[in-house]
XYZ file of C-alpha atoms in Angstrom:
427
model
C -0.015 -0.080 -0.030
C 1.477 3.255 -1.028
C 2.305 6.279 1.086
C 1.492 4.760 4.357
C -2.222 5.506 3.798
C -5.127 3.066 4.393
C -7.850 1.995 2.105
C -11.204 3.377 2.736
C -12.814 0.184 4.468
C -9.526 -0.818 6.373
C -10.604 -2.093 9.851
C -14.114 -3.035 8.867
C -15.111 -6.605 9.226
C -17.590 -8.191 6.578
C -19.169 -11.577 7.091
C -19.871 -13.123 3.752
C -22.628 -15.701 3.936
C -23.241 -15.635 0.143
C -22.653 -17.935 -2.600
C -22.581 -18.079 -6.519
C -22.056 -14.566 -7.941
C -24.089 -11.714 -6.766
C -23.107 -11.865 -3.116
C -19.457 -12.750 -3.783
C -19.248 -10.069 -6.339
C -20.417 -7.446 -3.790
C -17.920 -8.516 -1.119
C -15.135 -8.739 -3.573
C -15.494 -4.951 -4.112
C -15.595 -4.505 -0.334
C -12.281 -6.483 0.098
C -10.783 -4.290 -2.625
C -11.683 -1.254 -0.636
C -9.764 -2.713 2.355
C -12.355 -4.632 4.325
C -11.558 -7.832 6.062
C -14.019 -10.273 4.340
C -14.645 -13.739 5.833
C -16.299 -16.032 3.361
C -18.333 -18.676 5.092
C -19.195 -21.963 3.586
C -20.537 -25.215 4.882
C -18.322 -28.425 4.639
C -21.357 -30.142 3.221
C -22.636 -27.185 1.358
C -19.705 -25.503 -0.477
C -20.021 -22.537 -2.760
C -21.238 -24.286 -6.046
C -19.005 -22.061 -8.016
C -16.034 -23.957 -6.679
C -17.181 -26.728 -9.169
C -17.423 -24.538 -12.154
C -14.549 -23.919 -14.537
C -12.231 -26.287 -12.853
C -9.314 -26.922 -15.231
C -8.212 -30.233 -13.857
C -10.456 -32.473 -11.766
C -7.650 -35.015 -11.298
C -5.700 -32.696 -8.987
C -5.729 -33.249 -5.195
C -7.973 -30.311 -4.494
C -10.077 -29.570 -7.526
C -12.596 -27.554 -5.307
C -9.905 -25.115 -4.758
C -9.031 -24.628 -8.426
C -12.096 -23.140 -9.969
C -11.134 -20.008 -11.949
C -14.707 -18.611 -11.554
C -14.348 -18.956 -7.743
C -10.854 -17.444 -7.795
C -11.857 -14.364 -9.753
C -14.722 -13.455 -7.336
C -13.343 -14.452 -4.023
C -9.756 -13.162 -4.076
C -8.539 -11.214 -1.177
C -10.902 -13.002 1.210
C -10.507 -15.201 4.171
C -12.188 -18.779 4.152
C -14.081 -20.426 6.950
C -15.866 -23.713 6.316
C -18.285 -24.326 9.158
C -21.475 -26.312 9.489
C -24.440 -24.045 10.078
C -26.764 -27.120 10.592
C -25.100 -27.651 13.908
C -25.661 -25.731 17.100
C -21.915 -25.229 17.564
C -21.466 -23.859 13.927
C -24.385 -21.470 14.332
C -23.181 -20.112 17.578
C -19.645 -19.409 16.160
C -21.043 -17.573 13.236
C -23.514 -15.605 15.412
C -20.413 -14.547 17.595
C -18.642 -13.484 14.439
C -21.674 -11.448 13.272
C -21.809 -9.860 16.731
C -18.483 -8.281 15.998
C -18.948 -7.557 12.252
C -19.741 -4.277 10.611
C -21.518 -5.922 7.668
C -23.211 -9.222 6.800
C -24.087 -10.190 3.222
C -26.320 -13.061 2.225
C -28.205 -14.119 -0.872
C -30.185 -17.021 0.493
C -33.854 -17.394 -0.554
C -35.823 -15.127 1.631
C -36.491 -16.690 5.067
C -33.597 -19.170 5.167
C -31.277 -16.802 6.884
C -33.859 -16.392 9.725
C -34.227 -20.181 10.156
C -30.482 -20.398 10.790
C -30.725 -17.931 13.592
C -28.814 -15.286 11.594
C -31.644 -13.004 10.475
C -31.286 -9.220 10.949
C -33.595 -8.987 13.816
C -31.715 -11.761 15.679
C -28.423 -10.316 15.029
C -29.030 -6.659 15.891
C -30.073 -7.693 19.360
C -26.301 -8.527 19.862
C -24.998 -5.969 17.597
C -27.215 -2.902 16.913
C -24.424 -1.409 14.623
C -24.647 -4.451 12.183
C -25.579 -3.839 8.584
C -27.139 -6.611 6.796
C -27.407 -6.744 2.986
C -29.710 -9.305 1.326
C -29.458 -9.943 -2.354
C -32.462 -12.165 -3.387
C -33.323 -12.881 -6.971
C -36.785 -11.398 -6.492
C -38.045 -10.055 -3.157
C -38.574 -10.822 0.469
C -42.296 -9.861 -0.026
C -45.108 -11.820 -1.405
C -46.014 -13.071 -3.932
C -42.391 -13.575 -5.123
C -41.027 -14.456 -1.605
C -40.945 -18.201 -2.150
C -39.598 -18.272 -5.693
C -36.212 -19.726 -6.400
C -34.317 -17.594 -8.817
C -31.027 -17.797 -10.774
C -29.539 -15.527 -13.365
C -31.279 -16.676 -16.517
C -34.839 -16.610 -15.122
C -34.355 -13.305 -13.385
C -33.329 -11.763 -16.845
C -36.670 -13.045 -18.197
C -38.673 -11.612 -15.276
C -37.013 -8.170 -15.609
C -38.078 -7.527 -19.261
C -34.524 -7.103 -20.341
C -34.433 -10.328 -22.323
C -37.669 -9.360 -24.165
C -35.652 -6.426 -25.642
C -32.509 -8.460 -26.416
C -32.119 -10.347 -29.666
C -32.329 -9.798 -33.327
C -34.966 -8.022 -35.410
C -37.928 -10.427 -36.049
C -36.230 -13.027 -33.892
C -37.083 -14.447 -30.383
C -35.920 -13.025 -27.188
C -32.325 -13.870 -26.112
C -30.706 -14.197 -22.628
C -27.350 -12.434 -22.186
C -24.137 -14.227 -22.521
C -23.830 -13.934 -18.692
C -26.309 -13.791 -15.844
C -26.344 -10.112 -15.926
C -28.569 -9.647 -12.792
C -25.765 -11.050 -10.535
C -22.898 -8.586 -11.101
C -25.335 -5.651 -11.306
C -26.939 -6.737 -7.855
C -23.352 -7.259 -6.624
C -22.454 -3.666 -7.451
C -25.760 -2.482 -5.978
C -25.054 -4.319 -2.824
C -21.629 -2.864 -2.445
C -23.138 0.618 -2.885
C -25.724 -0.228 -0.310
C -23.075 -1.105 2.245
C -21.211 2.179 1.596
C -24.335 4.229 2.047
C -25.404 2.321 5.123
C -21.859 2.863 6.610
C -22.207 6.583 5.954
C -25.683 6.618 7.657
C -24.348 4.694 10.588
C -21.831 7.400 11.256
C -24.770 9.781 11.828
C -27.141 7.460 13.714
C -24.866 4.954 15.531
C -27.005 2.053 14.359
C -27.031 -0.371 11.388
C -29.880 -1.443 9.156
C -31.170 -4.072 6.904
C -31.134 -3.465 3.191
C -32.631 -5.668 0.349
C -31.205 -5.400 -3.114
C -33.467 -7.314 -5.498
C -31.806 -8.552 -8.603
C -35.043 -8.304 -10.462
C -35.609 -4.719 -9.365
C -32.203 -3.626 -10.467
C -32.516 -5.146 -13.877
C -35.813 -3.575 -14.270
C -34.329 -0.075 -13.955
C -32.064 -0.773 -16.972
C -35.124 -0.643 -19.253
C -36.868 2.486 -17.764
C -37.165 4.061 -21.260
C -38.957 1.043 -22.682
C -41.466 1.038 -19.766
C -42.194 4.644 -20.096
C -42.474 4.327 -23.976
C -44.915 1.423 -23.602
C -47.076 3.567 -21.274
C -47.359 6.132 -23.952
C -48.235 3.708 -26.722
C -44.936 3.123 -28.333
C -43.738 -0.456 -29.005
C -40.048 -0.794 -28.460
C -38.587 -3.417 -30.810
C -35.618 -5.731 -30.606
C -32.745 -4.182 -32.495
C -29.871 -6.780 -32.398
C -26.765 -4.771 -32.824
C -28.433 -1.816 -34.286
C -29.763 1.484 -32.648
C -33.250 2.797 -32.925
C -31.791 6.183 -33.506
C -28.353 6.022 -35.246
C -27.010 4.339 -38.379
C -25.287 2.366 -39.428
C -24.500 0.437 -36.112
C -23.255 -3.024 -36.254
C -20.632 -5.817 -35.785
C -18.988 -6.778 -38.953
C -16.667 -9.650 -40.034
C -12.953 -9.116 -40.579
C -9.891 -10.992 -41.218
C -7.854 -12.735 -38.421
C -4.831 -10.950 -37.146
C -2.737 -13.497 -39.048
C -4.602 -12.751 -42.285
C -7.012 -15.707 -42.026
C -10.028 -14.965 -44.179
C -13.090 -13.485 -42.347
C -15.045 -16.562 -43.233
C -12.689 -18.722 -41.152
C -11.304 -16.238 -38.611
C -14.483 -15.608 -36.361
C -12.936 -12.076 -35.982
C -15.249 -9.068 -35.772
C -15.155 -5.176 -35.632
C -17.797 -3.004 -34.123
C -18.681 0.250 -35.902
C -20.936 2.924 -34.452
C -21.890 5.889 -36.574
C -23.736 8.479 -34.475
C -23.732 11.687 -36.698
C -24.022 12.449 -40.376
C -20.451 13.675 -40.422
C -19.193 10.349 -39.176
C -21.179 8.624 -41.887
C -19.452 10.672 -44.539
C -16.114 9.960 -43.016
C -16.868 6.201 -42.902
C -17.791 6.147 -46.503
C -14.721 7.999 -47.627
C -12.529 5.581 -45.484
C -14.182 2.720 -47.300
C -13.174 4.317 -50.534
C -16.749 4.900 -51.417
C -17.255 8.533 -52.156
C -20.516 7.560 -54.053
C -21.999 6.545 -50.672
C -20.792 9.816 -49.080
C -22.492 11.833 -51.798
C -25.685 9.801 -52.160
C -28.417 12.211 -51.194
C -30.712 9.213 -50.083
C -28.168 8.615 -47.117
C -27.680 11.980 -45.781
C -29.545 11.556 -42.417
C -29.944 8.735 -39.949
C -33.562 8.022 -40.648
C -32.653 7.426 -44.393
C -29.755 5.247 -43.411
C -31.857 3.198 -41.055
C -34.281 2.388 -43.914
C -31.523 0.876 -46.034
C -29.644 -0.576 -43.070
C -29.458 -4.081 -44.601
C -27.856 -2.814 -47.815
C -25.358 -0.640 -45.914
C -24.359 -3.640 -43.693
C -23.427 -5.649 -46.837
C -21.404 -2.750 -48.194
C -19.443 -2.240 -44.842
C -18.927 -6.059 -44.396
C -17.455 -6.168 -47.882
C -14.939 -3.591 -46.734
C -14.200 -4.880 -43.192
C -13.619 -8.456 -44.266
C -10.507 -7.464 -46.195
C -8.604 -6.445 -43.128
C -8.023 -7.474 -39.577
C -10.324 -5.976 -36.929
C -7.526 -3.811 -35.455
C -6.764 -2.346 -38.777
C -10.284 -1.456 -39.513
C -10.767 0.212 -36.138
C -7.477 2.162 -36.393
C -8.496 3.523 -39.812
C -11.824 4.577 -38.596
C -10.729 5.988 -35.238
C -8.128 8.001 -37.033
C -10.951 9.922 -39.051
C -13.179 10.157 -35.976
C -15.485 7.225 -36.403
C -16.085 5.126 -33.271
C -14.960 1.667 -33.926
C -13.319 -1.256 -32.028
C -12.236 -4.871 -32.550
C -14.418 -7.295 -30.648
C -11.953 -8.667 -28.363
C -11.806 -12.223 -26.994
C -10.653 -13.390 -23.339
C -7.387 -14.249 -24.947
C -7.027 -10.649 -26.488
C -7.808 -9.047 -23.145
C -5.299 -11.158 -21.274
C -2.435 -9.398 -23.120
C -4.259 -6.172 -23.890
C -1.540 -3.456 -23.951
C -3.783 -0.798 -22.197
C -5.002 -3.184 -19.562
C -1.307 -4.120 -18.970
C -0.169 -0.481 -18.884
C -2.414 0.216 -16.026
C -1.988 -3.045 -14.380
C -5.566 -4.055 -14.271
C -4.827 -7.561 -14.880
C -2.344 -8.884 -12.294
C -0.609 -12.230 -12.014
C -1.562 -13.995 -8.757
C 0.137 -17.092 -7.218
C -1.922 -20.055 -6.227
C -1.160 -22.999 -3.935
C -2.286 -25.634 -6.423
C -2.670 -23.905 -9.696
C -0.301 -22.159 -12.098
C -0.050 -18.312 -11.684
C -3.271 -16.708 -13.108
C -4.261 -13.364 -14.128
C -7.057 -11.753 -12.096
C -8.611 -8.281 -12.300
C -7.398 -5.563 -10.157
C -9.798 -3.485 -7.991
C -12.351 -1.577 -10.064
C -11.792 1.685 -8.158
C -8.355 3.055 -8.164
C -7.466 5.363 -5.533
C -4.393 7.363 -6.489
C -1.633 6.818 -4.052
C -3.098 3.550 -2.828
C -2.686 0.089 -4.090
C -4.083 -3.411 -3.241
C -2.029 -6.524 -3.137
C -4.021 -9.389 -4.713
C -4.251 -12.702 -2.942
C -5.698 -15.930 -4.381
C -9.106 -16.918 -3.285
C -8.954 -18.921 -0.049
C -9.015 -22.572 -0.100
C -12.015 -24.314 1.537
C -11.617 -23.655 5.276
C -7.967 -22.263 4.726
C -8.324 -19.899 7.577
C -10.501 -22.013 9.976
C -8.059 -21.846 12.830
C -6.785 -18.268 12.189
C -10.353 -16.894 12.551
C -11.523 -19.164 15.415
C -8.439 -18.586 17.489
C -7.464 -15.076 16.317
C -11.124 -13.491 16.131
C -12.881 -15.618 18.737
C -10.040 -16.689 21.026
C -11.079 -20.371 21.034
C -8.591 -22.801 22.329
C -6.584 -25.303 20.123
C -8.230 -28.180 21.951
C -11.713 -26.849 21.137
C -10.823 -26.119 17.534
C -9.422 -29.827 17.288
C -12.734 -30.854 18.750
C -14.713 -29.039 16.191
C -12.778 -30.464 13.439
C -13.051 -33.939 14.691
C -16.795 -33.659 14.875
C -16.893 -32.284 11.281
C -18.238 -28.818 12.356
C -15.244 -27.297 10.535
C -13.288 -28.750 7.707
C -10.796 -28.026 4.839
C -12.308 -30.415 2.355
C -15.946 -31.028 1.216
C -17.770 -33.501 3.426
C -20.564 -35.924 2.710
C -23.708 -35.163 4.840
C -22.941 -37.290 8.015
C -25.397 -39.341 9.923
C -24.307 -37.750 13.033
C -26.347 -35.522 15.580
C -26.787 -32.043 14.243
C -26.237 -30.626 17.836
C -22.508 -30.962 18.124
């Protein structure tokens, strides 16, 4: 950390009871801001993301090698403790009693049944802030609905607007509601911490993934109320033209038909259209009176797409983009993850950083989204399952080595996934 200064959330403790994407994405940003984040999992109920994008399931600890898990859980501390046991619940309740923030994304009601709901926690810790990130809402009639990214998108209306003209609705390539809710959850924490400085007490906040996604189509909601029907546009704009993604050669000269290489072009003014046509070597298009305004160009968009594609497919995407950017036309290659890994601009600002891992080869992970000048964050790999059990239980709670040994022998804590045992749940 540069200059001896501290990150904004240094000294704050966050208890992360969440799984999958939305919750871990929120707490990732809190860790990036300097908070100590303890990620809690159950030995018999690990974060399912640990089983996604595992490069080699033959290694000794495949559950610690998920690339997905490592990106969203780096810089956290790992506690694997069974919340189905009385001992496990008591320990997490004690941690919550000393925490500034608790984040969860269980289905509404589940956290209360574990004895970790907000009303239960605030009796021991009036300053605690609890952020819940349900797919839908804690209110009826959606309270009991299970929700994951793909169906949340459909319920938000955003999928109805996504897809090609005259085609069916399409989901996004990612479960878009999760990271949006994660950012909303992180923002909610920061606002609640500011409010706590004034009032001295915490509060409970619900950040519905569906609600957040719905705000992204506010213009369509308003338009429909006034009788307009918003159509799917594919890669096009309802206002500007031409807009699209066009085929190009591969960087090695591979023909566009074989390269799967693309360049995005976005014309937003009449002047940019003229410059695009001139860059294409088509002064006839630039001078065509039928194409002088966006409405006319939208009417003949299919024909323009064919003309533009015939030009872009003769060059690599980076060459097309450079030619157009030089004359003031917005354009960019459509980058792949491989392209991004070695992107010169991302490298120059150290946004992708190589991180060592106990059982994997070093990997590049994203740096903190927010860069505070004069401050830096050292990235650590995501915790192995239960990696910090003893550090947390002894250091934070002052439990004896003998008691921690007993918890481990009983399966209340663990460092590897456990089958659901047939023992008493009251260890």
